[in-house]
Amino acid sequence: MLESFYFVTDVVAFFCCLFTYRLLDKNFRTLLPLLSFILVYDFVNLFNWLNLHHSNAWCNNIEDILLFAFFTRFIQAFDERSKRRKKVFIAAGIVILLSIADILFIQGVFKRATAATVIQDLFLIWMICNYYYRLLNNDTDEYIELITHPPFLALTGIFFYYLSTTFFYSCFSYMVYRNNYHFYLIAATLLNLTTFALNFLFSIAFICSFRKNRLSSL
């Protein structure tokens, strides 16, 4: 039931991005192909069309790496320090190589690469916390209203989403091998709710970015 609900939120976020695309900032425009991919991917998974060996773990592992690469670039675009950006991209490349090694040689292609997922998630969480620190210690005189600041809204959605996936996959082995259904239900519900929060905050960020750029063009 929740899977169908958050697929609807995928659709809402996609159309919000599509309708506001013309006046979005350059960095936010890159979210349209991402949301298109997620929309198709989640639709296909609703019907288990990508299942191999009774699981879609193999494609989830690939999706995690693709999302990690995209969000690394997206988050880093809000940091104007070019030298630091290069270092972050090198570190992200190392994380991707470790993730591929985990999938191919440690946990297996057709099993959920939980270690790789947690490493990716923690890296993105660190990047967002670094963004928060820079935002709160901004020395410029420009007043920023956080509740309508598009980058803050988008990155907060990503932050909560990856916090929940870190919690979920940190406990994944426990849930699988102990067959603790109640714990799984709580964790899965939390993950679905933060997916809703991610799409909701993306939608609000698109609208705020659209309004801001529209007013500045008048």
Coordinates of C-alpha atoms in Angstrom, one line a residue:
M1 CA 0.0 0.0 0.0
L2 CA 2.7 2.5 1.0
E3 CA 4.7 1.6 -2.1
S4 CA 1.8 2.7 -4.3
F5 CA 1.4 5.9 -2.2
Y6 CA 5.0 7.0 -2.6
F7 CA 4.9 6.2 -6.3
V8 CA 2.2 8.8 -6.5
T9 CA 4.5 11.2 -4.7
D10 CA 7.1 10.4 -7.4
V11 CA 4.6 11.5 -10.0
V12 CA 3.8 14.7 -8.1
A13 CA 7.5 15.6 -7.8
F14 CA 8.1 14.8 -11.5
F15 CA 5.3 17.1 -12.7
C16 CA 6.3 19.9 -10.3
C17 CA 9.8 19.8 -11.8
L18 CA 8.4 19.6 -15.3
F19 CA 6.0 22.5 -15.0
T20 CA 8.6 24.8 -13.3
Y21 CA 11.5 23.6 -15.4
R22 CA 11.8 26.8 -17.5
L23 CA 12.5 29.0 -14.5
L24 CA 14.5 26.6 -12.4
D25 CA 18.1 27.2 -11.5
K26 CA 20.6 25.2 -13.5
N27 CA 21.4 22.7 -10.7
F28 CA 17.7 22.0 -10.1
R29 CA 17.1 21.3 -13.8
T30 CA 19.3 18.3 -13.5
L31 CA 16.7 16.7 -11.2
L32 CA 14.3 16.2 -14.1
P33 CA 16.1 13.3 -15.7
L34 CA 16.7 11.8 -12.3
L35 CA 13.0 12.0 -11.4
S36 CA 12.1 10.6 -14.8
F37 CA 14.4 7.6 -14.1
I38 CA 13.0 7.1 -10.6
L39 CA 9.5 7.3 -11.9
V40 CA 10.1 4.5 -14.5
Y41 CA 12.2 2.4 -12.1
D42 CA 9.6 2.5 -9.3
F43 CA 6.8 1.8 -11.7
V44 CA 8.6 -1.3 -13.1
N45 CA 9.3 -2.5 -9.5
L46 CA 5.7 -2.2 -8.5
F47 CA 5.1 -5.2 -10.8
N48 CA 8.4 -7.0 -9.9
W49 CA 9.4 -7.0 -13.5
L50 CA 13.1 -6.7 -12.6
N51 CA 13.2 -9.6 -10.2
L52 CA 15.9 -12.2 -10.7
H53 CA 16.3 -15.1 -8.4
H54 CA 13.1 -13.9 -6.6
S55 CA 14.7 -10.6 -5.7
N56 CA 15.3 -7.2 -7.2
A57 CA 18.4 -6.7 -5.1
W58 CA 20.7 -6.6 -8.1
C59 CA 19.0 -3.6 -9.7
N60 CA 18.6 -1.8 -6.3
N61 CA 22.4 -2.1 -5.9
I62 CA 22.9 -0.4 -9.3
E63 CA 20.3 2.2 -8.5
D64 CA 22.1 3.1 -5.2
I65 CA 25.3 3.7 -7.0
L66 CA 23.7 5.9 -9.7
L67 CA 21.8 7.9 -7.1
F68 CA 25.0 8.3 -5.0
A69 CA 26.9 9.6 -8.0
F70 CA 24.1 12.0 -8.9
F71 CA 23.5 13.4 -5.4
T72 CA 27.2 13.8 -4.8
R73 CA 27.4 16.1 -7.9
F74 CA 24.1 17.8 -6.9
I75 CA 25.1 18.6 -3.4
Q76 CA 28.6 19.6 -4.3
A77 CA 27.3 22.1 -6.9
F78 CA 26.3 24.3 -3.9
D79 CA 29.9 24.5 -2.8
E80 CA 31.9 27.1 -4.9
R81 CA 35.3 25.9 -3.6
S82 CA 36.8 24.2 -6.7
K83 CA 39.8 22.6 -4.9
R84 CA 37.5 21.0 -2.3
R85 CA 35.1 19.9 -5.0
K86 CA 37.9 17.9 -6.7
K87 CA 38.8 16.2 -3.4
V88 CA 35.1 15.3 -2.7
F89 CA 34.8 13.8 -6.2
I90 CA 37.9 11.7 -5.7
A91 CA 36.6 10.4 -2.3
A92 CA 33.2 9.7 -4.0
G93 CA 35.0 7.7 -6.7
I94 CA 36.7 5.6 -4.0
V95 CA 33.3 5.0 -2.3
I96 CA 31.9 3.8 -5.7
L97 CA 34.9 1.4 -6.2
L98 CA 34.4 0.0 -2.7
S99 CA 30.7 -0.4 -3.4
I100 CA 31.4 -2.3 -6.7
A101 CA 33.9 -4.5 -4.9
D102 CA 31.3 -5.3 -2.1
I103 CA 28.7 -6.2 -4.7
L104 CA 31.0 -8.4 -6.9
F105 CA 33.3 -10.1 -4.4
I106 CA 31.8 -9.9 -0.9
Q107 CA 28.0 -9.8 -0.6
G108 CA 27.2 -11.0 -4.2
V109 CA 25.4 -9.5 -7.2
F110 CA 22.0 -11.0 -6.3
K111 CA 22.1 -10.0 -2.6
R112 CA 21.5 -6.6 -1.1
A113 CA 24.9 -4.8 -0.8
T114 CA 24.1 -3.4 2.7
A115 CA 27.7 -2.4 3.5
A116 CA 28.0 -0.5 0.3
T117 CA 24.7 1.2 0.8
V118 CA 25.5 2.3 4.3
I119 CA 28.9 3.7 3.3
Q120 CA 27.3 5.7 0.4
D121 CA 24.6 7.0 2.7
L122 CA 27.1 8.1 5.4
F123 CA 29.2 9.9 2.8
L124 CA 26.1 11.9 1.5
I125 CA 25.0 12.7 5.1
W126 CA 28.4 14.1 5.8
M127 CA 28.3 16.2 2.6
I128 CA 24.9 17.6 3.6
C129 CA 26.0 18.3 7.2
N130 CA 29.0 20.2 5.7
Y131 CA 26.5 22.3 3.6
Y132 CA 24.4 23.1 6.8
Y133 CA 27.6 24.2 8.5
R134 CA 28.6 26.5 5.7
L135 CA 25.0 27.9 5.4
L136 CA 24.8 28.7 9.1
N137 CA 28.2 30.3 9.2
N138 CA 27.7 32.3 6.1
D139 CA 29.5 35.7 6.5
T140 CA 27.6 37.5 3.8
D141 CA 24.9 40.1 4.7
E142 CA 22.3 38.3 2.5
Y143 CA 19.3 37.2 4.5
I144 CA 18.2 33.7 3.8
E145 CA 14.8 32.4 4.8
L146 CA 15.5 28.7 5.1
I147 CA 11.9 27.6 4.9
T148 CA 11.7 28.9 1.3
H149 CA 15.4 28.5 0.3
P150 CA 15.3 25.8 -2.5
P151 CA 18.8 24.3 -1.8
F152 CA 18.0 23.9 1.9
L153 CA 14.7 22.3 1.2
A154 CA 16.1 19.8 -1.4
L155 CA 19.1 18.9 0.7
T156 CA 16.9 18.4 3.8
G157 CA 14.8 16.0 1.9
I158 CA 17.8 14.1 0.8
F159 CA 19.2 14.2 4.3
F160 CA 16.2 12.6 6.0
Y161 CA 15.9 10.0 3.2
Y162 CA 19.5 8.8 3.6
L163 CA 19.2 8.9 7.4
S164 CA 16.3 6.4 7.2
T165 CA 18.1 4.2 4.6
T166 CA 21.2 4.1 6.8
F167 CA 19.0 3.0 9.8
F168 CA 17.2 0.5 7.6
Y169 CA 20.2 -1.2 6.0
S170 CA 22.3 -1.1 9.2
C171 CA 19.6 -3.3 10.7
F172 CA 18.9 -5.3 7.5
S173 CA 20.8 -8.4 8.4
Y174 CA 19.2 -8.5 11.8
M175 CA 15.7 -8.2 10.2
V176 CA 16.4 -10.9 7.6
Y177 CA 18.1 -13.5 9.8
R178 CA 16.1 -13.0 12.9
N179 CA 12.8 -12.8 11.0
N180 CA 11.7 -9.9 13.2
Y181 CA 8.6 -8.9 11.2
H182 CA 7.6 -6.1 13.6
F183 CA 11.0 -4.4 13.4
Y184 CA 11.0 -4.7 9.6
L185 CA 7.5 -3.1 9.5
I186 CA 8.6 -0.1 11.5
A187 CA 11.8 0.3 9.5
A188 CA 10.1 -0.1 6.2
T189 CA 7.4 2.3 7.1
L190 CA 10.0 4.9 8.2
L191 CA 11.8 4.5 4.9
N192 CA 8.6 5.0 2.9
L193 CA 7.6 8.0 4.9
T194 CA 11.0 9.7 4.3
T195 CA 10.6 8.9 0.6
F196 CA 7.4 10.9 0.8
A197 CA 9.2 13.7 2.6
L198 CA 11.9 13.7 0.0
N199 CA 9.4 14.1 -2.9
F200 CA 7.4 16.6 -0.9
L201 CA 10.4 18.8 -0.2
F202 CA 11.6 18.5 -3.8
S203 CA 8.2 19.7 -5.0
I204 CA 8.3 22.7 -2.5
A205 CA 11.9 23.5 -3.6
F206 CA 10.8 23.5 -7.3
I207 CA 7.9 25.9 -6.5
C208 CA 10.1 28.2 -4.4
S209 CA 12.8 28.3 -7.0
F210 CA 10.2 29.0 -9.7
R211 CA 8.7 31.9 -7.7
K212 CA 12.0 33.4 -6.8
N213 CA 13.3 33.4 -10.4
R214 CA 10.0 34.6 -11.8
L215 CA 9.9 37.6 -9.4
S216 CA 13.5 38.5 -10.2
S217 CA 12.7 38.5 -13.9
L218 CA 9.9 41.0 -13.6

